[in-house]
Amino acid sequence: MQDNETYSKFVGELVTTLHKLSLYPSNHPIIKDALNQTHAILQEILNIKKEFTFSLSADDKILVEGQPVISKTLSLLNEFIAEFKKLQAESITFSLGLK
């Protein structure tokens, strides 16, 4: 099983990439680099665990497979929670092999 630090790192990279996408065109080198970094962490997780789910708890905590993600950077978790709410999503599942 992955450790909380890896999930927290993934959340951080994902939020950072989403922010950059709002600032630059999708073919910009900064976006390509951000997507590559985010994908590398995701691939690291999926090499060990073929599928995992992020969900939003009733008390606005990010959970991975039912366990809370704890981050040293609370603001990143709050931004990830805001993205969940924008999408009106209860959970997001990442699976190996799906594109």
JSON list of C-alpha atoms in Angstrom, two decimals:
[
{"chain": "A", "resi": 1, "resn": "MET", "atom": "CA", "xyz": [0.00, 0.00, 0.00]},
{"chain": "A", "resi": 2, "resn": "GLN", "atom": "CA", "xyz": [1.19, 3.50, -0.76]},
{"chain": "A", "resi": 3, "resn": "ASP", "atom": "CA", "xyz": [2.05, 5.82, 2.06]},
{"chain": "A", "resi": 4, "resn": "ASN", "atom": "CA", "xyz": [0.24, 9.04, 2.83]},
{"chain": "A", "resi": 5, "resn": "GLU", "atom": "CA", "xyz": [3.24, 11.09, 1.69]},
{"chain": "A", "resi": 6, "resn": "THR", "atom": "CA", "xyz": [2.93, 9.73, -1.87]},
{"chain": "A", "resi": 7, "resn": "TYR", "atom": "CA", "xyz": [-0.79, 10.51, -2.02]},
{"chain": "A", "resi": 8, "resn": "SER", "atom": "CA", "xyz": [-0.16, 13.96, -0.58]},
{"chain": "A", "resi": 9, "resn": "LYS", "atom": "CA", "xyz": [2.54, 14.57, -3.18]},
{"chain": "A", "resi": 10, "resn": "PHE", "atom": "CA", "xyz": [0.13, 13.49, -5.92]},
{"chain": "A", "resi": 11, "resn": "VAL", "atom": "CA", "xyz": [-2.57, 15.86, -4.64]},
{"chain": "A", "resi": 12, "resn": "GLY", "atom": "CA", "xyz": [-0.03, 18.70, -4.59]},
{"chain": "A", "resi": 13, "resn": "GLU", "atom": "CA", "xyz": [1.13, 18.05, -8.15]},
{"chain": "A", "resi": 14, "resn": "LEU", "atom": "CA", "xyz": [-2.43, 17.66, -9.40]},
{"chain": "A", "resi": 15, "resn": "VAL", "atom": "CA", "xyz": [-3.58, 20.94, -7.84]},
{"chain": "A", "resi": 16, "resn": "THR", "atom": "CA", "xyz": [-0.49, 22.75, -9.14]},
{"chain": "A", "resi": 17, "resn": "THR", "atom": "CA", "xyz": [-1.11, 21.39, -12.64]},
{"chain": "A", "resi": 18, "resn": "LEU", "atom": "CA", "xyz": [-4.76, 22.46, -12.55]},
{"chain": "A", "resi": 19, "resn": "HIS", "atom": "CA", "xyz": [-3.68, 25.98, -11.57]},
{"chain": "A", "resi": 20, "resn": "LYS", "atom": "CA", "xyz": [-1.14, 26.14, -14.38]},
{"chain": "A", "resi": 21, "resn": "LEU", "atom": "CA", "xyz": [-3.75, 24.94, -16.87]},
{"chain": "A", "resi": 22, "resn": "SER", "atom": "CA", "xyz": [-5.79, 28.04, -16.08]},
{"chain": "A", "resi": 23, "resn": "LEU", "atom": "CA", "xyz": [-2.80, 30.27, -16.84]},
{"chain": "A", "resi": 24, "resn": "TYR", "atom": "CA", "xyz": [-1.19, 28.75, -19.94]},
{"chain": "A", "resi": 25, "resn": "PRO", "atom": "CA", "xyz": [-2.35, 27.08, -23.16]},
{"chain": "A", "resi": 26, "resn": "SER", "atom": "CA", "xyz": [-2.37, 23.27, -23.05]},
{"chain": "A", "resi": 27, "resn": "ASN", "atom": "CA", "xyz": [0.60, 22.95, -25.41]},
{"chain": "A", "resi": 28, "resn": "HIS", "atom": "CA", "xyz": [2.87, 25.27, -23.39]},
{"chain": "A", "resi": 29, "resn": "PRO", "atom": "CA", "xyz": [6.12, 23.69, -22.11]},
{"chain": "A", "resi": 30, "resn": "ILE", "atom": "CA", "xyz": [5.19, 24.57, -18.51]},
{"chain": "A", "resi": 31, "resn": "ILE", "atom": "CA", "xyz": [1.95, 22.59, -18.86]},
{"chain": "A", "resi": 32, "resn": "LYS", "atom": "CA", "xyz": [3.68, 19.67, -20.53]},
{"chain": "A", "resi": 33, "resn": "ASP", "atom": "CA", "xyz": [6.23, 19.54, -17.70]},
{"chain": "A", "resi": 34, "resn": "ALA", "atom": "CA", "xyz": [3.53, 19.78, -15.02]},
{"chain": "A", "resi": 35, "resn": "LEU", "atom": "CA", "xyz": [1.51, 17.01, -16.66]},
{"chain": "A", "resi": 36, "resn": "ASN", "atom": "CA", "xyz": [4.61, 14.81, -16.91]},
{"chain": "A", "resi": 37, "resn": "GLN", "atom": "CA", "xyz": [5.42, 15.32, -13.22]},
{"chain": "A", "resi": 38, "resn": "THR", "atom": "CA", "xyz": [1.84, 14.57, -12.18]},
{"chain": "A", "resi": 39, "resn": "HIS", "atom": "CA", "xyz": [1.71, 11.52, -14.42]},
{"chain": "A", "resi": 40, "resn": "ALA", "atom": "CA", "xyz": [5.01, 10.19, -13.03]},
{"chain": "A", "resi": 41, "resn": "ILE", "atom": "CA", "xyz": [3.65, 10.22, -9.48]},
{"chain": "A", "resi": 42, "resn": "LEU", "atom": "CA", "xyz": [0.36, 8.69, -10.62]},
{"chain": "A", "resi": 43, "resn": "GLN", "atom": "CA", "xyz": [2.26, 5.96, -12.47]},
{"chain": "A", "resi": 44, "resn": "GLU", "atom": "CA", "xyz": [4.35, 5.26, -9.35]},
{"chain": "A", "resi": 45, "resn": "ILE", "atom": "CA", "xyz": [1.15, 4.71, -7.37]},
{"chain": "A", "resi": 46, "resn": "LEU", "atom": "CA", "xyz": [-0.54, 2.62, -10.08]},
{"chain": "A", "resi": 47, "resn": "ASN", "atom": "CA", "xyz": [2.52, 0.38, -10.50]},
{"chain": "A", "resi": 48, "resn": "ILE", "atom": "CA", "xyz": [1.87, -0.87, -6.97]},
{"chain": "A", "resi": 49, "resn": "LYS", "atom": "CA", "xyz": [-1.88, -0.40, -6.67]},
{"chain": "A", "resi": 50, "resn": "LYS", "atom": "CA", "xyz": [-3.73, -0.94, -9.95]},
{"chain": "A", "resi": 51, "resn": "GLU", "atom": "CA", "xyz": [-6.61, 1.31, -8.91]},
{"chain": "A", "resi": 52, "resn": "PHE", "atom": "CA", "xyz": [-7.28, 3.81, -6.17]},
{"chain": "A", "resi": 53, "resn": "THR", "atom": "CA", "xyz": [-10.08, 6.19, -5.28]},
{"chain": "A", "resi": 54, "resn": "PHE", "atom": "CA", "xyz": [-10.03, 9.66, -3.81]},
{"chain": "A", "resi": 55, "resn": "SER", "atom": "CA", "xyz": [-13.26, 10.62, -2.11]},
{"chain": "A", "resi": 56, "resn": "LEU", "atom": "CA", "xyz": [-14.61, 13.56, -0.20]},
{"chain": "A", "resi": 57, "resn": "SER", "atom": "CA", "xyz": [-15.94, 12.81, 3.26]},
{"chain": "A", "resi": 58, "resn": "ALA", "atom": "CA", "xyz": [-19.01, 14.46, 4.77]},
{"chain": "A", "resi": 59, "resn": "ASP", "atom": "CA", "xyz": [-16.72, 16.63, 6.89]},
{"chain": "A", "resi": 60, "resn": "ASP", "atom": "CA", "xyz": [-14.67, 17.79, 3.86]},
{"chain": "A", "resi": 61, "resn": "LYS", "atom": "CA", "xyz": [-11.66, 15.54, 4.25]},
{"chain": "A", "resi": 62, "resn": "ILE", "atom": "CA", "xyz": [-9.92, 13.89, 1.31]},
{"chain": "A", "resi": 63, "resn": "LEU", "atom": "CA", "xyz": [-9.84, 10.12, 1.69]},
{"chain": "A", "resi": 64, "resn": "VAL", "atom": "CA", "xyz": [-7.89, 7.51, -0.25]},
{"chain": "A", "resi": 65, "resn": "GLU", "atom": "CA", "xyz": [-9.42, 4.09, 0.06]},
{"chain": "A", "resi": 66, "resn": "GLY", "atom": "CA", "xyz": [-11.27, 5.37, 3.14]},
{"chain": "A", "resi": 67, "resn": "GLN", "atom": "CA", "xyz": [-8.16, 6.70, 4.89]},
{"chain": "A", "resi": 68, "resn": "PRO", "atom": "CA", "xyz": [-7.64, 10.46, 5.34]},
{"chain": "A", "resi": 69, "resn": "VAL", "atom": "CA", "xyz": [-4.85, 12.13, 3.38]},
{"chain": "A", "resi": 70, "resn": "ILE", "atom": "CA", "xyz": [-2.75, 14.26, 5.66]},
{"chain": "A", "resi": 71, "resn": "SER", "atom": "CA", "xyz": [-0.63, 16.95, 4.10]},
{"chain": "A", "resi": 72, "resn": "LYS", "atom": "CA", "xyz": [1.93, 19.32, 5.53]},
{"chain": "A", "resi": 73, "resn": "THR", "atom": "CA", "xyz": [0.45, 21.84, 3.09]},
{"chain": "A", "resi": 74, "resn": "LEU", "atom": "CA", "xyz": [-3.14, 22.20, 4.24]},
{"chain": "A", "resi": 75, "resn": "SER", "atom": "CA", "xyz": [-3.83, 24.82, 1.58]},
{"chain": "A", "resi": 76, "resn": "LEU", "atom": "CA", "xyz": [-3.22, 22.24, -1.17]},
{"chain": "A", "resi": 77, "resn": "LEU", "atom": "CA", "xyz": [-5.74, 19.86, 0.38]},
{"chain": "A", "resi": 78, "resn": "ASN", "atom": "CA", "xyz": [-8.24, 22.71, 0.66]},
{"chain": "A", "resi": 79, "resn": "GLU", "atom": "CA", "xyz": [-7.72, 23.54, -3.01]},
{"chain": "A", "resi": 80, "resn": "PHE", "atom": "CA", "xyz": [-8.21, 19.88, -3.93]},
{"chain": "A", "resi": 81, "resn": "ILE", "atom": "CA", "xyz": [-11.43, 19.86, -1.91]},
{"chain": "A", "resi": 82, "resn": "ALA", "atom": "CA", "xyz": [-12.53, 22.97, -3.81]},
{"chain": "A", "resi": 83, "resn": "GLU", "atom": "CA", "xyz": [-11.88, 21.15, -7.12]},
{"chain": "A", "resi": 84, "resn": "PHE", "atom": "CA", "xyz": [-14.05, 18.24, -5.92]},
{"chain": "A", "resi": 85, "resn": "LYS", "atom": "CA", "xyz": [-16.84, 20.65, -5.10]},
{"chain": "A", "resi": 86, "resn": "LYS", "atom": "CA", "xyz": [-16.52, 22.45, -8.47]},
{"chain": "A", "resi": 87, "resn": "LEU", "atom": "CA", "xyz": [-16.93, 19.11, -10.21]},
{"chain": "A", "resi": 88, "resn": "GLN", "atom": "CA", "xyz": [-19.72, 18.15, -7.82]},
{"chain": "A", "resi": 89, "resn": "ALA", "atom": "CA", "xyz": [-17.86, 14.85, -7.40]},
{"chain": "A", "resi": 90, "resn": "GLU", "atom": "CA", "xyz": [-18.04, 12.49, -4.48]},
{"chain": "A", "resi": 91, "resn": "SER", "atom": "CA", "xyz": [-15.10, 10.40, -5.64]},
{"chain": "A", "resi": 92, "resn": "ILE", "atom": "CA", "xyz": [-12.46, 10.14, -8.36]},
{"chain": "A", "resi": 93, "resn": "THR", "atom": "CA", "xyz": [-11.00, 6.76, -9.31]},
{"chain": "A", "resi": 94, "resn": "PHE", "atom": "CA", "xyz": [-7.67, 6.33, -11.08]},
{"chain": "A", "resi": 95, "resn": "SER", "atom": "CA", "xyz": [-7.10, 2.97, -12.80]},
{"chain": "A", "resi": 96, "resn": "LEU", "atom": "CA", "xyz": [-4.08, 1.51, -14.54]},
{"chain": "A", "resi": 97, "resn": "GLY", "atom": "CA", "xyz": [-4.58, 1.32, -18.29]},
{"chain": "A", "resi": 98, "resn": "LEU", "atom": "CA", "xyz": [-7.50, 3.74, -18.59]},
{"chain": "A", "resi": 99, "resn": "LYS", "atom": "CA", "xyz": [-6.96, 6.92, -20.57]}
]
